[in-house]
Amino acid sequence: MKVWKIYVKLQLAIFLLLLLAGCWGHREITFSMYATSIGIDYKEDEYILYAQMLNFGNIGKLEGQSLEKKPIVIGTARGKTLTDAVFMLYRSEQIPVFWGHVTSVVFTKEALQRVNFLELSDSLSRYYAIRYNVWAYGTESSIEELFNLSPFFGMSPYESILMSPLDTYRQYSDIRPIYMFRFIANYLEPGRTAGLPQLTTNRTTWMEGGKESTQMMLGGEYFFHESQYKGKLGYEEGCGKRYLDKKMNRVPLTIYQGQEPVMTLVLHVQDYKVNHTVKNGNVIYDLKLTVKGLIDEMGENVTHSFIKNEIIKKMKKEIQSTFDKGLEISADVYNLNDTVYRYDHKTWQTYLKGKPPETTMQLGKIDIDVVIINSGKYKNRKNE
């Protein structure tokens, strides 16, 4: 009797095991290629697709193992549409490509000027594996060169500005990186000007192992309004834009006495407000900023009032200069018109809608409140 019960239980257990789902279609991680960045160019009425593939062996390692630099694989294909280019890439793949790890998209300047981003974003969004929160950049450099660059010490490109820009931005908040979905949202908003960071290379700052080490950096910004490409501001031309970014955390500013630098501070924009008035058919914007500063380096003992006045003077100059440079390319780089579009729509329709910013916008008063919150270890300059 006991033997019969054991037999029945065994048969029941086998039957239940057969009902369990199994990993019948499972593939080992080494038998797939993982696309991590996409590059898009447009020449001769064709899309040129670049796909960066990484070996995850240089991302994770066992304790005690040293990092071994793995080669980066880049696929390139052309097509009349982006999907055509993808399937041309598939024709010569040796291992299936998985798109779920794509972290960034880079567009050449030619693509920025000629590609319709509505169509492009639709194509990218239809790939179910590609996430919405991918970083977006424009570039005038070679995409192949950018995709072949790696950070120091043999670390994975996942640690580079291309795929992890926020750590660098928190340490030096000059040009703010942007997710693709936020860029598209700004691109579609009638009252906004969409900005796209420019990704470029630096060949002069770093050396590794006694050899020149080329690294990526952000070198400017491209601007779009009403679905039209407006132009680009270089790094120096756009330096005032960082002061109207509430997430700006750390920006250095050096003040001078005559021709000699006397102090370098690290600034943090605490808050800013925008007010507008209409005069003679123009919308005039007044800005009010609250800025906190940390003295990082002091060359000479100077008064507190001198420090504040020099900070205010230099900030006003940079803010005005960037505003003027933006108007030269018919772009509202500070998105000042957005406040009118949202909160005073009648004024926006009357004075701003469909009209070039250079004929409708003016910058009025710039009121800056500077608070020096820390002077470092020393209140005055250290005695030599």
Short mmCIF file of N, CA and C in Angstrom, two decimals, residues 170-259:
data_model
loop_
_atom_site.label_atom_id
_atom_site.label_comp_id
_atom_site.label_asym_id
_atom_site.label_seq_id
_atom_site.Cartn_x
_atom_site.Cartn_y
_atom_site.Cartn_z
N ARG A 170 27.54 67.58 -12.19
CA ARG A 170 27.44 67.97 -10.78
C ARG A 170 28.73 68.61 -10.29
N GLN A 171 29.86 68.22 -10.86
CA GLN A 171 31.13 68.79 -10.44
C GLN A 171 31.43 70.10 -11.15
N TYR A 172 31.00 70.22 -12.40
CA TYR A 172 31.18 71.45 -13.15
C TYR A 172 29.93 71.65 -14.01
N SER A 173 29.03 72.53 -13.54
CA SER A 173 27.71 72.67 -14.16
C SER A 173 27.74 73.71 -15.27
N ASP A 174 28.42 73.39 -16.36
CA ASP A 174 28.51 74.36 -17.46
C ASP A 174 27.41 74.14 -18.50
N ILE A 175 27.37 72.97 -19.12
CA ILE A 175 26.34 72.67 -20.13
C ILE A 175 25.54 71.48 -19.62
N ARG A 176 24.24 71.69 -19.49
CA ARG A 176 23.40 70.66 -18.88
C ARG A 176 23.04 69.59 -19.89
N PRO A 177 23.30 68.31 -19.59
CA PRO A 177 22.89 67.23 -20.50
C PRO A 177 21.38 67.07 -20.48
N ILE A 178 20.83 66.42 -21.51
CA ILE A 178 19.38 66.31 -21.63
C ILE A 178 18.99 64.94 -22.14
N TYR A 179 17.90 64.41 -21.59
CA TYR A 179 17.34 63.16 -22.10
C TYR A 179 16.62 63.42 -23.42
N MET A 180 16.58 62.39 -24.25
CA MET A 180 15.94 62.51 -25.55
C MET A 180 14.47 62.91 -25.42
N PHE A 181 13.75 62.32 -24.47
CA PHE A 181 12.32 62.60 -24.36
C PHE A 181 12.07 64.04 -23.93
N ARG A 182 12.97 64.60 -23.11
CA ARG A 182 12.82 66.01 -22.71
C ARG A 182 13.14 66.94 -23.88
N PHE A 183 14.14 66.57 -24.66
CA PHE A 183 14.46 67.38 -25.83
C PHE A 183 13.28 67.41 -26.81
N ILE A 184 12.68 66.24 -27.07
CA ILE A 184 11.54 66.18 -27.98
C ILE A 184 10.37 67.00 -27.42
N ALA A 185 10.14 66.95 -26.10
CA ALA A 185 9.06 67.74 -25.50
C ALA A 185 9.30 69.23 -25.71
N ASN A 186 10.54 69.69 -25.51
CA ASN A 186 10.86 71.10 -25.76
C ASN A 186 10.75 71.44 -27.24
N TYR A 187 11.15 70.49 -28.07
CA TYR A 187 11.11 70.68 -29.53
C TYR A 187 9.68 70.91 -30.03
N LEU A 188 8.71 70.29 -29.37
CA LEU A 188 7.32 70.38 -29.80
C LEU A 188 6.56 71.54 -29.16
N GLU A 189 7.09 72.09 -28.07
CA GLU A 189 6.39 73.17 -27.37
C GLU A 189 6.47 74.47 -28.17
N PRO A 190 5.35 75.12 -28.47
CA PRO A 190 5.38 76.37 -29.25
C PRO A 190 6.13 77.49 -28.54
N GLY A 191 6.11 77.50 -27.21
CA GLY A 191 6.73 78.61 -26.50
C GLY A 191 8.16 78.39 -26.10
N ARG A 192 8.71 77.23 -26.43
CA ARG A 192 10.06 76.92 -25.95
C ARG A 192 11.06 76.82 -27.10
N THR A 193 12.32 77.04 -26.74
CA THR A 193 13.44 76.79 -27.63
C THR A 193 14.19 75.58 -27.09
N ALA A 194 14.33 74.55 -27.90
CA ALA A 194 14.97 73.31 -27.46
C ALA A 194 16.48 73.39 -27.66
N GLY A 195 17.23 73.04 -26.63
CA GLY A 195 18.68 73.03 -26.71
C GLY A 195 19.22 71.61 -26.66
N LEU A 196 20.21 71.32 -27.50
CA LEU A 196 20.83 70.00 -27.56
C LEU A 196 22.34 70.17 -27.39
N PRO A 197 22.94 69.56 -26.35
CA PRO A 197 24.38 69.73 -26.11
C PRO A 197 25.23 69.19 -27.26
N GLN A 198 26.33 69.88 -27.50
CA GLN A 198 27.29 69.42 -28.52
C GLN A 198 28.35 68.56 -27.86
N LEU A 199 28.54 67.36 -28.38
CA LEU A 199 29.58 66.45 -27.89
C LEU A 199 30.80 66.61 -28.78
N THR A 200 31.94 66.87 -28.15
CA THR A 200 33.18 67.06 -28.90
C THR A 200 34.32 66.35 -28.18
N THR A 201 35.54 66.54 -28.67
CA THR A 201 36.69 65.84 -28.08
C THR A 201 37.71 66.83 -27.54
N ASN A 202 38.45 66.37 -26.54
CA ASN A 202 39.54 67.15 -25.94
C ASN A 202 40.82 66.33 -26.08
N ARG A 203 41.80 66.90 -26.79
CA ARG A 203 43.05 66.18 -27.04
C ARG A 203 44.23 66.73 -26.26
N THR A 204 44.03 67.76 -25.48
CA THR A 204 45.17 68.47 -24.89
C THR A 204 45.26 68.39 -23.37
N THR A 205 44.20 67.96 -22.70
CA THR A 205 44.19 68.04 -21.23
C THR A 205 44.80 66.84 -20.55
N TRP A 206 44.58 65.63 -21.09
CA TRP A 206 44.93 64.42 -20.38
C TRP A 206 46.00 63.61 -21.11
N MET A 207 46.80 62.92 -20.27
CA MET A 207 47.75 61.92 -20.77
C MET A 207 47.58 60.68 -19.92
N GLU A 208 47.70 59.51 -20.55
CA GLU A 208 47.60 58.25 -19.82
C GLU A 208 48.73 57.34 -20.28
N GLY A 209 49.52 56.90 -19.31
CA GLY A 209 50.67 56.07 -19.65
C GLY A 209 51.69 56.81 -20.49
N GLY A 210 51.78 58.13 -20.31
CA GLY A 210 52.73 58.93 -21.06
C GLY A 210 52.29 59.27 -22.47
N LYS A 211 51.06 58.90 -22.83
CA LYS A 211 50.56 59.16 -24.17
C LYS A 211 49.31 60.04 -24.10
N GLU A 212 49.09 60.78 -25.16
CA GLU A 212 47.90 61.63 -25.24
C GLU A 212 46.64 60.78 -25.10
N SER A 213 45.73 61.24 -24.25
CA SER A 213 44.48 60.52 -24.04
C SER A 213 43.32 61.43 -24.47
N THR A 214 42.73 61.14 -25.61
CA THR A 214 41.60 61.92 -26.10
C THR A 214 40.34 61.56 -25.33
N GLN A 215 39.64 62.57 -24.83
CA GLN A 215 38.43 62.34 -24.05
C GLN A 215 37.29 63.21 -24.57
N MET A 216 36.07 62.83 -24.22
CA MET A 216 34.90 63.58 -24.65
C MET A 216 34.61 64.74 -23.69
N MET A 217 33.97 65.77 -24.23
CA MET A 217 33.48 66.87 -23.41
C MET A 217 32.35 67.57 -24.16
N LEU A 218 31.59 68.39 -23.45
CA LEU A 218 30.52 69.17 -24.05
C LEU A 218 31.07 70.53 -24.45
N GLY A 219 30.86 70.91 -25.72
CA GLY A 219 31.53 72.10 -26.23
C GLY A 219 30.63 73.20 -26.73
N GLY A 220 29.33 73.09 -26.55
CA GLY A 220 28.41 74.10 -27.05
C GLY A 220 27.00 73.56 -27.03
N GLU A 221 26.09 74.23 -27.74
CA GLU A 221 24.69 73.80 -27.73
C GLU A 221 24.01 74.20 -29.04
N TYR A 222 23.19 73.29 -29.59
CA TYR A 222 22.40 73.54 -30.79
C TYR A 222 20.98 73.91 -30.35
N PHE A 223 20.33 74.82 -31.13
CA PHE A 223 19.02 75.31 -30.73
C PHE A 223 17.99 75.13 -31.84
N PHE A 224 16.75 74.84 -31.41
CA PHE A 224 15.62 74.62 -32.31
C PHE A 224 14.40 75.35 -31.77
N HIS A 225 13.63 75.89 -32.70
CA HIS A 225 12.37 76.54 -32.31
C HIS A 225 11.34 76.31 -33.41
N GLU A 226 10.12 75.95 -32.98
CA GLU A 226 9.03 75.65 -33.92
C GLU A 226 9.48 74.61 -34.96
N SER A 227 10.16 73.59 -34.45
CA SER A 227 10.62 72.45 -35.26
C SER A 227 11.65 72.84 -36.32
N GLN A 228 12.30 73.98 -36.14
CA GLN A 228 13.31 74.43 -37.09
C GLN A 228 14.66 74.59 -36.39
N TYR A 229 15.71 74.14 -37.09
CA TYR A 229 17.06 74.33 -36.57
C TYR A 229 17.44 75.80 -36.69
N LYS A 230 17.91 76.40 -35.58
CA LYS A 230 18.23 77.82 -35.57
C LYS A 230 19.74 78.09 -35.64
N GLY A 231 20.52 77.24 -35.04
CA GLY A 231 21.96 77.47 -35.05
C GLY A 231 22.60 76.97 -33.77
N LYS A 232 23.87 77.31 -33.61
CA LYS A 232 24.65 76.82 -32.47
C LYS A 232 25.35 77.97 -31.77
N LEU A 233 25.43 77.87 -30.45
CA LEU A 233 26.28 78.77 -29.67
C LEU A 233 27.44 77.95 -29.14
N GLY A 234 28.66 78.45 -29.33
CA GLY A 234 29.83 77.78 -28.80
C GLY A 234 29.90 77.89 -27.29
N TYR A 235 30.92 77.29 -26.72
CA TYR A 235 31.04 77.24 -25.26
C TYR A 235 31.09 78.64 -24.65
N GLU A 236 31.94 79.50 -25.16
CA GLU A 236 32.08 80.85 -24.60
C GLU A 236 30.83 81.68 -24.88
N GLU A 237 30.24 81.52 -26.05
CA GLU A 237 29.05 82.30 -26.40
C GLU A 237 27.86 81.96 -25.51
N GLY A 238 27.78 80.72 -25.06
CA GLY A 238 26.64 80.30 -24.25
C GLY A 238 26.88 80.28 -22.77
N CYS A 239 27.97 80.91 -22.31
CA CYS A 239 28.33 80.80 -20.89
C CYS A 239 27.30 81.44 -19.95
N GLY A 240 26.51 82.40 -20.44
CA GLY A 240 25.52 83.03 -19.57
C GLY A 240 24.33 82.13 -19.29
N LYS A 241 24.12 81.11 -20.11
CA LYS A 241 22.95 80.25 -19.97
C LYS A 241 22.97 79.46 -18.66
N ARG A 242 24.13 79.16 -18.16
CA ARG A 242 24.22 78.35 -16.94
C ARG A 242 23.67 79.07 -15.72
N TYR A 243 23.65 80.40 -15.74
CA TYR A 243 23.14 81.14 -14.58
C TYR A 243 21.62 81.10 -14.49
N LEU A 244 20.94 80.72 -15.57
CA LEU A 244 19.49 80.61 -15.54
C LEU A 244 19.07 79.13 -15.56
N ASP A 245 19.83 78.35 -14.86
CA ASP A 245 19.55 76.92 -14.71
C ASP A 245 19.48 76.64 -13.21
N LYS A 246 18.28 76.32 -12.72
CA LYS A 246 18.11 76.12 -11.27
C LYS A 246 18.83 74.87 -10.77
N LYS A 247 19.25 74.00 -11.68
CA LYS A 247 20.01 72.83 -11.27
C LYS A 247 21.51 73.06 -11.37
N MET A 248 21.90 74.28 -11.72
CA MET A 248 23.32 74.60 -11.76
C MET A 248 23.88 74.54 -10.35
N ASN A 249 24.88 73.68 -10.16
CA ASN A 249 25.38 73.41 -8.82
C ASN A 249 26.77 73.98 -8.55
N ARG A 250 27.66 73.93 -9.54
CA ARG A 250 29.04 74.36 -9.33
C ARG A 250 29.60 74.98 -10.60
N VAL A 251 29.82 76.30 -10.57
CA VAL A 251 30.45 76.99 -11.69
C VAL A 251 31.52 77.93 -11.15
N PRO A 252 32.75 77.86 -11.66
CA PRO A 252 33.79 78.76 -11.17
C PRO A 252 33.67 80.14 -11.83
N LEU A 253 34.04 81.15 -11.09
CA LEU A 253 34.08 82.51 -11.63
C LEU A 253 35.28 83.23 -11.02
N THR A 254 36.13 83.75 -11.88
CA THR A 254 37.34 84.46 -11.44
C THR A 254 37.13 85.97 -11.59
N ILE A 255 37.44 86.71 -10.53
CA ILE A 255 37.32 88.16 -10.60
C ILE A 255 38.72 88.78 -10.62
N TYR A 256 38.80 89.94 -11.26
CA TYR A 256 40.08 90.59 -11.50
C TYR A 256 40.12 91.97 -10.86
N GLN A 257 41.33 92.40 -10.54
CA GLN A 257 41.59 93.77 -10.13
C GLN A 257 42.60 94.32 -11.13
N GLY A 258 42.07 95.13 -12.06
CA GLY A 258 42.91 95.51 -13.19
C GLY A 258 43.04 94.32 -14.12
N GLN A 259 44.28 93.93 -14.42
CA GLN A 259 44.53 92.77 -15.27
C GLN A 259 44.88 91.52 -14.49
#
